[in-house]
Amino acid sequence: MIYPKLAWVMAAIIVLVSKNVQAQSMVSGHVYLADTESPVSDAIVQAWPCGVVFSTSSHGTFNVECSTELDSLTVISYGFTTVTISVDGRSLIDISLIPLSVELNTITISGEIDQSIVRIVPTSDLMQTLDRTPGIRSLDLGAGLIQPVLRGLMGSRIAILDGGVPIVGGRWGQDHGVLVDPALYDGIEWVPGGGHVWLGPNAVGGGVKFSSIHLLRKNGSRTQYGTNYRIGDNRSKVYVLSRLRNKNMQFHVGFSASIFGDRNIPQKTFEYLSRTYEIAGGRLPNTGGTAYHGLAGLIYSTVELGQISLDIRWSNIQQGLFPGIVGIPSQRDLLGDGNIYSVELPNQQASRWLLSSKWIKLGDLNRTFLFSLSGNERIENAPPHAHGYGPKPMTDLSLSLHEYHLFAESKWEGDRGAFGFQAERLRGTTDGWEFLLPNHYRDRVSAIADYKFNSGIFGARIDMISTGNESYSEPLYSINNEVIGEDIRATELNNVTPSWAFSWFQPIDLEKINMSLTASTYTRAPSNYALAANGIHHGTFRFEQGNPDLKPESAFEVRAALSSSSEKFNIEILSFASLHKGFIHITPTASFAPIAHSGQIYSFQATDAFRSGLEVKMNLQIGRGKLATTSSVLGQWALETGLGLPFTSPVDIINSYSHPIDDKLSISLSHRAIAPSYLVARNEDFTKGTSLFGMELKLKMNKSALRIEADNLFNKNWLDHISAYRTLGLVAQGRWVSFSWSYDLHTFNKN
Amino acid sequence: MKNLTILFAIAAMTTLFSCGTTDIDPPTICTENVENGISTLDEVDADAGTTVTLLESFCDDEGLGELRWDIHSAEGHSHEGEEEEGFVLHSGTDWSVLEIQDLSGSNDVGQFSFDIPNTVRGVWDVVVSFSDAEGNAAADVVTPLHVENDFIPLFTLTDVNGVDPASWSSEQVWEPGSIQTLTGTVEDSDGMVAAEILLISESDESVVWSTVLEVLGASIYDFSVTVEVPESATSGEYHLEMEAEDALGNAMHTGFHLEIE
């Protein structure tokens, strides 16, 4: 019986956490980012002269205890300058951190650093934001539908958190992008790898965390706004994010709107199911659209009550879908209508609303309670067509998916660890004439704990997951459109599955090198889609079939992080290796779909797999300039066959050189080399490597910044191996030039 | 630390070397000479109202999987390596056939017979897809199926605004209020009872212009009609529809796509 033992372990952790928080005389405070004022979690706070090391909580708070009188604190956080600050008798100290530059002095770190969190620098474009981060790639079907790919995994194999709330809404589809605008958040973090206990059981590839708007540190206001225009797909975007704090209350509101035209591509013909088509005017017709995102919220904070926040977020993206997505197009479908912004059939409308509330109460044990409710809608419209025999549908609604999701997390956090519970409840319904997935549900309850021992950090999570779906059938027609039977597409399913994750984080002290090792083992229950899909998936151009007999997969993963810096040079390396038993992935079968124009059947199968990868980031100061290099290497193999797993991104290296022209103006030249895709899955096409050049000119003034960026300067015709369009032989976006202006206005009351 | 690195490297190497190997070679068409059927490696010519038998021999080094015959109208697209068919007036383009057959062993024959309806004329694509037992899919083999038809009336367009449609390289674009001249013939050995030419908006299937051809009793009828594109025609996709019915009640619908700007 494993559960009683686990219960004892949990109880021991809770006792240890509680025991450790016996209060002494202390200095407390916050560590936050200087530019965004968002809290810095897991920063090391070392107290002097006693030398005792503490770390900040997920809210950036710390409580430092020392048996002797404190004279100063040193704060160290991965990726930021080290700060030493005098205590001067104060009991409350707030400390701001500035991102690390190459002009750092040598850092000596003597405590534990969570090197597993990577802060992502946002740009004006989500896809570019993701692609610039080593280990992350993005898969897209146009400017509005962008799907993060973390270490080769995507969809329901990664977690995308909006203020701590997992984003759902058909996350299993390559074409189902995440509905977020980075401009309306207080930062983005990437947590690479699987087995992170607080990210939930799906985060095999890790998670991307979009941070909620934080409370301003003083009374006053802060307004950020900006506009952007991109030559290429003629995208225009405006955004504004404003927050106003008066004493204990802060209101914040934000909105962004963008309109984008048909994607520009340097390609004249392409092939689909061996048919050859021409592309008119250098654009993929019907890929334009609009994206709107909104936010309204408030934060109320008092010492007695704690901090209560309420956020309402709303997103809506409407975008045309390239005609080839819903089947074999005719040449005339590809001629466009002369209006690059028009949205014709087929198209997709995706919307999301999220109501979330968080209560944070600081104390001996910091208490956090997060509750959210979200509605996620995805509608695909397509010209009515019947596959095989049967009447032509009467509407354009080919597929609709509604998912309602409830999430709650309760967390107690001490200086040495945390414990808590998560619960979520998802209800999904589908409709439309292109059946893909039946009505489904997924419920989860989890108990989670982590504890910081002197030698390392232990984390554990125990889940109980209930998944299932309704049955579904539709009439079976003869060649004369007469009903001759029933086509059963899904049978009722109800599964209850335990799941777990355990991890050990081990910092290793080496002279001038910061290093840590993490070992984790975890399981993952199959997704609703892997269990019950059975139909043509328009976004992936193939017939996808679930497998109700799938069992949870398990994995053992080892991660290593290493960083070192000197006056002129710094380097960060993240690596991982994981062995997966029964890794669930979609693979081609020997069978063809029983309906026309839908190709081979791809079914979900579980086979053992091995994945490994490396991400490197280096900065070198050369005179006044800076040379930066990032690189990602990824290998994923299905062990039974020795073949690659689908969408294994090839090695890529980005080199950029930035040079200040004067104090405010700087120029950057960049080069991105992508290797050929030597590691491919069965029937996956080999993709040639490519070499792309880019440029950026940045003028940074007091409160505003002007930026001109160019990507794919020579308008190179290249295939992106992990793009959904790769299947059609459609190249990635051609050259674009973007003009951005942003303004960040702080107004704080003097008193 | 050094020991840890070595241990990790050995574990990784062991895992990699323990990877299985698999068949990644797709199956092939292995015999070109077939009897009692038509190979899809050649173009297929057939008459409406007849039965056609396609036959092919397939090979795989490990084991064959499935075979799919997909026959669909070639209107609106072309295939890689396929010769340009030029301007074709198709009829009965809704007709399509789909057949999936199991293959087994390392060498197997796929045979498929189908009836061509009396209502179709033009060019169809025969797409042969086949896989092996591991799921390796071969590149589709695509062969044109030319269908002649003696049942339904035959329209022939000799010129549109003085230009032979066979020389068209792109979609026709007409302007609202413009005059377009169509010259051609319509014929049927059984004699015809009705014929009409229509301009139809594809957005709502509404007829924006039409004219009746006086074909009653004729077995061949030369026509030269003037299409008056209405000033009120909205920009969009249209279809020039040509319809005729013979004395035996066999009706045909053909035409071509155009755009009004």
mmCIF file of N, CA and C in Angstrom, chain A residues 358-410:
data_model
loop_
_atom_site.group_PDB
_atom_site.id
_atom_site.type_symbol
_atom_site.label_atom_id
_atom_site.label_comp_id
_atom_site.label_asym_id
_atom_site.label_seq_id
_atom_site.Cartn_x
_atom_site.Cartn_y
_atom_site.Cartn_z
ATOM 1 N N LYS A 358 -7.487 36.068 -6.076
ATOM 2 C CA LYS A 358 -6.389 35.532 -5.268
ATOM 3 C C LYS A 358 -6.347 36.256 -3.927
ATOM 4 N N TRP A 359 -6.137 35.504 -2.889
ATOM 5 C CA TRP A 359 -5.983 36.077 -1.554
ATOM 6 C C TRP A 359 -4.618 35.669 -1.037
ATOM 7 N N ILE A 360 -3.840 36.678 -0.642
ATOM 8 C CA ILE A 360 -2.506 36.417 -0.102
ATOM 9 C C ILE A 360 -2.441 37.021 1.293
ATOM 10 N N LYS A 361 -2.075 36.220 2.246
ATOM 11 C CA LYS A 361 -1.947 36.711 3.615
ATOM 12 C C LYS A 361 -0.570 36.315 4.109
ATOM 13 N N LEU A 362 0.244 37.342 4.381
ATOM 14 C CA LEU A 362 1.586 37.057 4.845
ATOM 15 C C LEU A 362 1.573 36.843 6.348
ATOM 16 N N GLY A 363 2.409 35.954 6.779
ATOM 17 C CA GLY A 363 2.489 35.649 8.206
ATOM 18 C C GLY A 363 3.596 34.645 8.426
ATOM 19 N N ASP A 364 3.527 33.956 9.533
ATOM 20 C CA ASP A 364 4.517 32.906 9.752
ATOM 21 C C ASP A 364 4.478 31.914 8.598
ATOM 22 N N LEU A 365 3.271 31.621 8.214
ATOM 23 C CA LEU A 365 3.076 30.855 6.981
ATOM 24 C C LEU A 365 2.330 31.765 6.011
ATOM 25 N N ASN A 366 2.956 32.069 4.897
ATOM 26 C CA ASN A 366 2.257 32.873 3.901
ATOM 27 C C ASN A 366 1.136 32.041 3.307
ATOM 28 N N ARG A 367 -0.051 32.636 3.268
ATOM 29 C CA ARG A 367 -1.225 31.875 2.854
ATOM 30 C C ARG A 367 -1.687 32.428 1.507
ATOM 31 N N THR A 368 -1.907 31.559 0.548
ATOM 32 C CA THR A 368 -2.417 31.985 -0.757
ATOM 33 C C THR A 368 -3.593 31.121 -1.131
ATOM 34 N N PHE A 369 -4.638 31.778 -1.542
ATOM 35 C CA PHE A 369 -5.769 31.019 -2.070
ATOM 36 C C PHE A 369 -6.139 31.603 -3.429
ATOM 37 N N LEU A 370 -6.151 30.758 -4.429
ATOM 38 C CA LEU A 370 -6.431 31.197 -5.797
ATOM 39 C C LEU A 370 -7.651 30.445 -6.293
ATOM 40 N N PHE A 371 -8.564 31.193 -6.866
ATOM 41 C CA PHE A 371 -9.777 30.563 -7.399
ATOM 42 C C PHE A 371 -10.065 31.171 -8.767
ATOM 43 N N SER A 372 -10.444 30.345 -9.714
ATOM 44 C CA SER A 372 -10.733 30.901 -11.045
ATOM 45 C C SER A 372 -11.817 30.097 -11.742
ATOM 46 N N LEU A 373 -12.476 30.798 -12.635
ATOM 47 C CA LEU A 373 -13.473 30.176 -13.497
ATOM 48 C C LEU A 373 -13.236 30.730 -14.890
ATOM 49 N N SER A 374 -13.181 29.860 -15.870
ATOM 50 C CA SER A 374 -12.936 30.363 -17.226
ATOM 51 C C SER A 374 -13.835 29.655 -18.222
ATOM 52 N N GLY A 375 -14.131 30.366 -19.286
ATOM 53 C CA GLY A 375 -14.884 29.806 -20.402
ATOM 54 C C GLY A 375 -14.034 29.931 -21.651
ATOM 55 N N ASN A 376 -13.957 28.847 -22.381
ATOM 56 C CA ASN A 376 -13.084 28.821 -23.557
ATOM 57 C C ASN A 376 -13.888 28.312 -24.739
ATOM 58 N N GLU A 377 -13.910 29.095 -25.781
ATOM 59 C CA GLU A 377 -14.716 28.720 -26.943
ATOM 60 C C GLU A 377 -13.841 28.741 -28.192
ATOM 61 N N ARG A 378 -14.008 27.728 -28.994
ATOM 62 C CA ARG A 378 -13.265 27.674 -30.253
ATOM 63 C C ARG A 378 -14.237 27.212 -31.333
ATOM 64 N N ILE A 379 -14.396 28.031 -32.333
ATOM 65 C CA ILE A 379 -15.355 27.716 -33.389
ATOM 66 C C ILE A 379 -14.633 27.704 -34.720
ATOM 67 N N GLU A 380 -14.797 26.632 -35.449
ATOM 68 C CA GLU A 380 -14.241 26.556 -36.793
ATOM 69 C C GLU A 380 -15.380 26.519 -37.793
ATOM 70 N N ASN A 381 -15.351 27.430 -38.740
ATOM 71 C CA ASN A 381 -16.342 27.456 -39.815
ATOM 72 C C ASN A 381 -15.654 27.081 -41.116
ATOM 73 N N ALA A 382 -16.335 26.327 -41.911
ATOM 74 C CA ALA A 382 -15.741 25.882 -43.172
ATOM 75 C C ALA A 382 -16.851 25.728 -44.206
ATOM 76 N N PRO A 383 -16.495 25.801 -45.481
ATOM 77 C CA PRO A 383 -17.512 25.550 -46.504
ATOM 78 C C PRO A 383 -18.113 24.166 -46.279
ATOM 79 N N PRO A 384 -19.424 24.052 -46.256
ATOM 80 C CA PRO A 384 -20.031 22.741 -45.987
ATOM 81 C C PRO A 384 -19.562 21.697 -46.997
ATOM 82 N N HIS A 385 -19.094 20.593 -46.500
ATOM 83 C CA HIS A 385 -18.696 19.504 -47.384
ATOM 84 C C HIS A 385 -18.862 18.189 -46.629
ATOM 85 N N ALA A 386 -19.175 17.180 -47.399
ATOM 86 C CA ALA A 386 -19.340 15.860 -46.803
ATOM 87 C C ALA A 386 -18.152 15.008 -47.199
ATOM 88 N N HIS A 387 -17.631 14.272 -46.245
ATOM 89 C CA HIS A 387 -16.555 13.342 -46.548
ATOM 90 C C HIS A 387 -17.193 11.993 -46.853
ATOM 91 N N GLY A 388 -16.945 11.504 -48.039
ATOM 92 C CA GLY A 388 -17.581 10.249 -48.412
ATOM 93 C C GLY A 388 -19.042 10.476 -48.716
ATOM 94 N N TYR A 389 -19.882 9.559 -48.314
ATOM 95 C CA TYR A 389 -21.297 9.633 -48.640
ATOM 96 C C TYR A 389 -22.064 10.344 -47.537
ATOM 97 N N GLY A 390 -23.162 10.930 -47.906
ATOM 98 C CA GLY A 390 -23.982 11.629 -46.922
ATOM 99 C C GLY A 390 -24.385 12.988 -47.435
ATOM 100 N N PRO A 391 -25.428 13.560 -46.831
ATOM 101 C CA PRO A 391 -25.903 14.870 -47.285
ATOM 102 C C PRO A 391 -24.905 15.963 -46.941
ATOM 103 N N LYS A 392 -24.941 16.989 -47.746
ATOM 104 C CA LYS A 392 -24.073 18.130 -47.492
ATOM 105 C C LYS A 392 -24.599 18.878 -46.271
ATOM 106 N N PRO A 393 -23.728 19.268 -45.340
ATOM 107 C CA PRO A 393 -24.205 19.981 -44.145
ATOM 108 C C PRO A 393 -24.916 21.278 -44.511
ATOM 109 N N MET A 394 -25.777 21.713 -43.618
ATOM 110 C CA MET A 394 -26.580 22.905 -43.878
ATOM 111 C C MET A 394 -25.939 24.177 -43.326
ATOM 112 N N THR A 395 -24.929 24.047 -42.502
ATOM 113 C CA THR A 395 -24.329 25.249 -41.903
ATOM 114 C C THR A 395 -22.826 25.255 -42.164
ATOM 115 N N ASP A 396 -22.205 26.378 -41.802
ATOM 116 C CA ASP A 396 -20.756 26.496 -41.933
ATOM 117 C C ASP A 396 -20.016 25.977 -40.704
ATOM 118 N N LEU A 397 -20.748 25.647 -39.656
ATOM 119 C CA LEU A 397 -20.099 25.263 -38.399
ATOM 120 C C LEU A 397 -19.518 23.853 -38.519
ATOM 121 N N SER A 398 -18.225 23.793 -38.752
ATOM 122 C CA SER A 398 -17.618 22.467 -38.878
ATOM 123 C C SER A 398 -17.269 21.902 -37.506
ATOM 124 N N LEU A 399 -16.817 22.736 -36.584
ATOM 125 C CA LEU A 399 -16.472 22.229 -35.259
ATOM 126 C C LEU A 399 -16.559 23.355 -34.242
ATOM 127 N N SER A 400 -17.217 23.088 -33.161
ATOM 128 C CA SER A 400 -17.155 24.034 -32.047
ATOM 129 C C SER A 400 -16.760 23.268 -30.801
ATOM 130 N N LEU A 401 -16.010 23.934 -29.958
ATOM 131 C CA LEU A 401 -15.541 23.327 -28.726
ATOM 132 C C LEU A 401 -15.705 24.350 -27.611
ATOM 133 N N HIS A 402 -16.450 23.983 -26.596
ATOM 134 C CA HIS A 402 -16.606 24.841 -25.429
ATOM 135 C C HIS A 402 -16.044 24.105 -24.222
ATOM 136 N N GLU A 403 -15.151 24.744 -23.542
ATOM 137 C CA GLU A 403 -14.623 24.139 -22.316
ATOM 138 C C GLU A 403 -14.745 25.141 -21.177
ATOM 139 N N TYR A 404 -15.407 24.697 -20.109
ATOM 140 C CA TYR A 404 -15.522 25.505 -18.898
ATOM 141 C C TYR A 404 -14.622 24.878 -17.850
ATOM 142 N N HIS A 405 -13.884 25.747 -17.190
ATOM 143 C CA HIS A 405 -12.822 25.240 -16.332
ATOM 144 C C HIS A 405 -12.839 25.973 -14.997
ATOM 145 N N LEU A 406 -12.810 25.201 -13.958
ATOM 146 C CA LEU A 406 -12.771 25.755 -12.610
ATOM 147 C C LEU A 406 -11.461 25.289 -11.983
ATOM 148 N N PHE A 407 -10.743 26.228 -11.364
ATOM 149 C CA PHE A 407 -9.449 25.881 -10.776
ATOM 150 C C PHE A 407 -9.328 26.542 -9.412
ATOM 151 N N ALA A 408 -8.807 25.808 -8.456
ATOM 152 C CA ALA A 408 -8.579 26.373 -7.124
ATOM 153 C C ALA A 408 -7.248 25.852 -6.595
ATOM 154 N N GLU A 409 -6.546 26.749 -5.932
ATOM 155 C CA GLU A 409 -5.277 26.356 -5.313
ATOM 156 C C GLU A 409 -5.175 27.009 -3.944
ATOM 157 N N SER A 410 -4.828 26.225 -2.977
ATOM 158 C CA SER A 410 -4.624 26.743 -1.629
ATOM 159 C C SER A 410 -3.212 26.363 -1.215
#
